[in-house]
Every structure is written in structure tokens, then in C-alpha cells.
Amino acid sequence: MMEKKHWWLANRKLLHKSVQEARTMIATQDRNAVKAAVGILDTALALSPRHEAALELKAQSLLFLRRFREVAEMLQDYIPSYRVSFSAAAGDDSSTTLSSPGSGRVVSESCEGSQLLLAGEDGGVGFRCFSISDLKRKVIAGFNRAYDREGQWRYLILGQACCHLGLLEDAMVLLQTGRRYASAAFRRESVSRSDDMFAFSAGITNVSNGAASRTQQPIPPASDSDSAAQLLAHIKFLLRRRAAATAALDAGHPNEAARHFSKILEGRRGTPHPFAAECLVGRAAAYRDAGRIAEAISDCNRALALEPASIPALRIRANLLESVSCLTDCLRDLDHLKLLYESMARERKLGGPLYRLRSNADVRCRDIPCNLRALTVRIHQIRQRFSAGEVNPVDNYKLIGVRKDCTRSELERAKLLITLRHKPDKAGSFVDRLDFSDENLDIDAVREQARMSALILYRLLQKACSCIMTAVKEEEIAAKQRAVAAAASLKERNSVQVQMPEKHLSPPLPPSLMGVFCRDMATVGSMLSRAIPVKYEALSC
């Protein structure tokens, strides 16, 4: 008689077979095979959603396929800022109690910090992102004098995914914690090793229990640790640059802040495109404070090409366009901003996943109705100005960045800089220096959007240059006419002086002085006649 097998034993065999098959397919490093392995792992996780090996293999496969958003959604409970973002999105400043789905743990937190940051073992500060079953497995591993590696992959894989998604602070904390746990695990295992065993990697332990067997994963090779260290160093460099730029902007040095932001955006190593969008908005604010309106609008255009729903970029560009009296384009941005606010108010939540709320960090759900009312009033006022005919022409001098009494040479230099900086053909070149996190994102569409926005700005700048050049030419013609008139007046004055008679050059003495002069001359003549016999009658009048 055939022995009846329990259903969980059959599921266990099927799960083990699926994991082994997926591991073999992933080892080939072929994209199609890895995609097929993801499907097999999904079937395995449907049988056992908490299976650690299947979760790790799926996370590694998604990371290899550059599907970073799926990795973040899969492990979003382990992102340090996830809880803070959740409470900030809800607009709740008081302490709340949240439970992680499927993890069996309850977390009490406030907006000031996340309770995911707990004191780790081995005297370090790490993350305790595991359930009670993880603690049970640690105790069993301690009895077997084996190091506990379960859960360490979360930090390394999720850290890399967060880096590509632009969450650099979370990525830095996760990678540092993963390296700390890996070092602690290696120290724990080295206690039970002899001196001859340090030349080998971690052994493979087969635990046989009936028909089931489990293969322990080896310690990550040195190349993986080196790549993680290089990625961590790059993340620290980007964060230091951004901190320096923000400090310079707050201290009132916008040119220095723009220089730091440019170092981030023009780096040789790819910058994650969400982080690059934030830096573009920051550099636009720096250019705005420095009075470089055209450069600020250009950076806002690039940020909106990367993140079309970026509220700070829309807000800054609308304010800049209004400052130069370009009200038509300003109204377009304000209408777009109003649509975003209305969508958030209707759905009662911010757009996008919770781990990406930092791009609109200054927006809260509870502030949306107030912002929407203020925005509606502002749009109504601008439309009233249009209807009343009080719209002023575009301030071309402020848009170009030249003074109102500029010369032709200064304007030609400004026009040359505009051609070099804002040429539409070169507007999409910044895309090549970025690291895009979404494989479904159409990079050509981003480049085309940046080119079209740059073309609109370039035409506006060229029109402003033409208007200013016309004014400069008119001023030059008027100056020439004034110079000709002044030369003619001077010439006429000189000709009048030349035509005056010679007797008028030395005017005669008045009659009242004639007798005095003659008497004096007669006295002098009489004195001379006494010494010299001369007739002096000729000296008298």
C-alpha cells in the first residue's frame, strides 16, 4: 500500500526544486534566462512567501535586470526613511504605531526618527529588520557554531537599488550596515577555524534530513566587497558635494553653490537621475539668486524632462517667468501645478511611491488645500491683468542678464554665451551622463522633451537679443546725430571768430582816459628833453 504523503512535504520538494532550477538559470548571466528564473521564483514564493533563499534569488535577479523599483517595492519595509516618508505624507506629527505587513512586528515611531535604527550586535549600530523567526534561526546557528548570513543580502542589494533610485542617504546607511554585518559574521566564523582554513572561502554544508538538503551560501568574494566599497565612496562624494552646495546657498554664495552642483552633474561616473533632478532644481535656485534667469529656466526645463511631476521645478520656473513678465508661459506652468494639486487633493495622497516622496519634500497632504486656494487666486489675478490690458512687455534685459545701457560689444558677448549654453541641439547631452533607474523609461523621449523646452527658451532669448540690438542701434544712431550736431555747432563758432576785424581785436581806450594818457606822455617827453635835446611834440596827442 502506498504511503500517503503530506501536502507540505510535496510543497517543500517543489519549492526546493524551483529554487535549484532558478539558481542554475541565474548562474548563466543571460537576461532571458534570468527573466525566466524570476517567473519560477514567483511560483515558489506563491507556495512559501517567507522563503529566504527564494527572496534573495529574486532580489538578485531584479537587481541584475536593473528593475530597481521592483526591488524597492519588494523590500520597502527595510528602507530607513520609508516610515518617516509615510508619516510625512500623512501629515501626522504625532507618534503612530505601524505594523509591517507579513513581518509580525509592530513599530512605534515619530517624525523625528525611525525605530528601524536600533542598536546592533557586536557593539555596532545597525538595523534590526527581522521578525522573531530570524532570532530563532540566529540562536540555532549559534548552537551549530555557524555564522548567520540570513538577512545580510537585504542591505547590500537594497543599498544598490536605493542608490540607483536616488535615495543616497538610505543607500549609504544600508551599505555600511551590510558591510558591518558581513565583517561581524566573518569574525564569528573565524573563531572556529584553524590557521590553515583562512585561505579558503566558506565551506558548503549539506544538512541531510530525509530527502531535503540545504546548501549554505559562501561569503561574498572580495570583488563584491570592493564594488560595494567603491559605490559607497561615490555616494559619500555626492552627498558631500550636495551638502557643500546647500551650505553655500544658505550662506548667500549662489555662484559657489552652482559650482558644487555642476561638479555633481558633470561627474565622470553616472549620477542617478532622480538625484540629478534634485540637483538641477538646486542649481536653478542658485542661478536665480545670482540673477542668471536664463540658466535657471534651463535647469528647470531639464529637471522637468527627468521628473515631469516635480513641484519645486514647476514652482521655480513659474516664478522666474513671472519676474521677467513672460506671463503666457507662466500661466501654463501654474495650470500644470494646479492640476497636480487637484489630483493630490482628489486622491488624498501624494503622487508616486512612498520611497520617492523626497522629490516633493516640501509638500504635505494637509497643506495641499491651502496651496491650491492660493494658486487659484494667483492664476485669477494674472488673467485679470490680461483682460485689463495691463500686461507689460517682457523684460529682455533681465532675461538676458545685461544692463540697460549696455554696449554693442557686451550684447554680442551675451549673445555668444547664449548660443553656446542654450543651443537646442546640445540640450539633451546631459542625459548621457546620468544613470537611469527605470528600464521602461524612454531615454529618447526625455532627450526630445529637453530639446523642445530648450528650443522654446532659445527662441525667447534670440527675440530678446534682437529687441535689445535694435535699441542699441537706435541709440548709436542718435549718438552719431548728436555728435554731428555738436561738431557743426563748434565749427560755426570757430568760423565766426575768424571773420571778426583786426581793430576789434584790441579795443580803443575810452574817451575818459585819453586826456590822462596824453598828459602822462607829455610829462615823460619834457623829462627826456632836458637830458636829450629831442622834440617831443610827436609824443603828444
C-alpha angles and dihedrals in degrees: 000000000000114000113241114238123212118244094239091058090054091048090048092054092046091048093050091048092050093050093050092048092048091049090053092050093047091052090064090067090217116141095220091048091048091051089052089049090055090056091050091049091051088056090049093049090051086064096042115013093184098051105134100204093049092048092050094048092048092050091050091048093050090048091051090050089049092239092143096159091060090050090052092047090048094051102023092126088068096053106107096219095044095092093045090049090050093053092043091051090051090049092231114147095175127085115280134189116227131178125208112236113249095358100092094225132116121212125199114198147150134214091263094071145343123253089219085087101081133154109279129211127269091045094291134117112246144135127287099201098150136101128235090274088063090056090049092053090048091055091049091048089051091055090051090049089237125134119247112241099162111116097018092099089063092067097047098042096040090044091057092046092050090050092055090046091055097252093127097161091054091044092052093050093045095048093046091050092047092052091047092052091046091052092047091049091050091050091050092051094045090064091069095043130094123227092260094056097063091080091065131068122242113303127242113250119200115198111193119202110163107301095341124095133174128206116210116223117242125239111277111265123252092257092063092049090048092051090048090050091050091048090049091051091050091050092051091049092053093047092049091051092050092047090051091049092049092048092050091049092050090047092055100256103121096166091055090048091051090051092055092047090050090053088057095047096043098046121133094233114069117265117216107255097231089053090045090054090054091049091050090054090049092050090048089056089050092050090048091055090047092053095247097133098168093053091047092052090047092054091048089053091053093047091051091049088058097037111021092184096052104136096192092053093049091047095050094046092049091051092048093050091049091050091059092043094248091141099162094064090038091058090051091056092044091052090051090050090049091053090053092050092047091050091051092047092049095049092036092225140079119264123260131023120320094246089061098053091105092082087067095032094144092058121088128183092235091053095051097087091050092046091047093053093048091048092050091052091049093051091048092052093051091049090050089054089053093050092047092050093237094129112131122216119261114283096238095178093056092044093052094038100236131123121256094247094048121149129236092258092053092049093048090051091050090049091051091052090050090053092050098044104034105034107139094222090063097041095096097048092096089068091070091063095054133090110226116210099196116071090196092058112111104229092187089057090051091050092048092049090051090049094051093048090048090049092055091048092045092054091049091051093046090051090050091050091050092051092048092046090053090052091047091051092049090050091050091051091049090048091051091049091050090049092050091049092049092049091050092050092050092049092051091050092052092049091053091054092050093053094055114112120256095239090061089057090073107029117212124253117267116257093248090066099043095084093048091051093049095048091051091051091050091052092050091049093052091051091051092048091060092058099032123028098238131143108242100183089102091063092057122089 
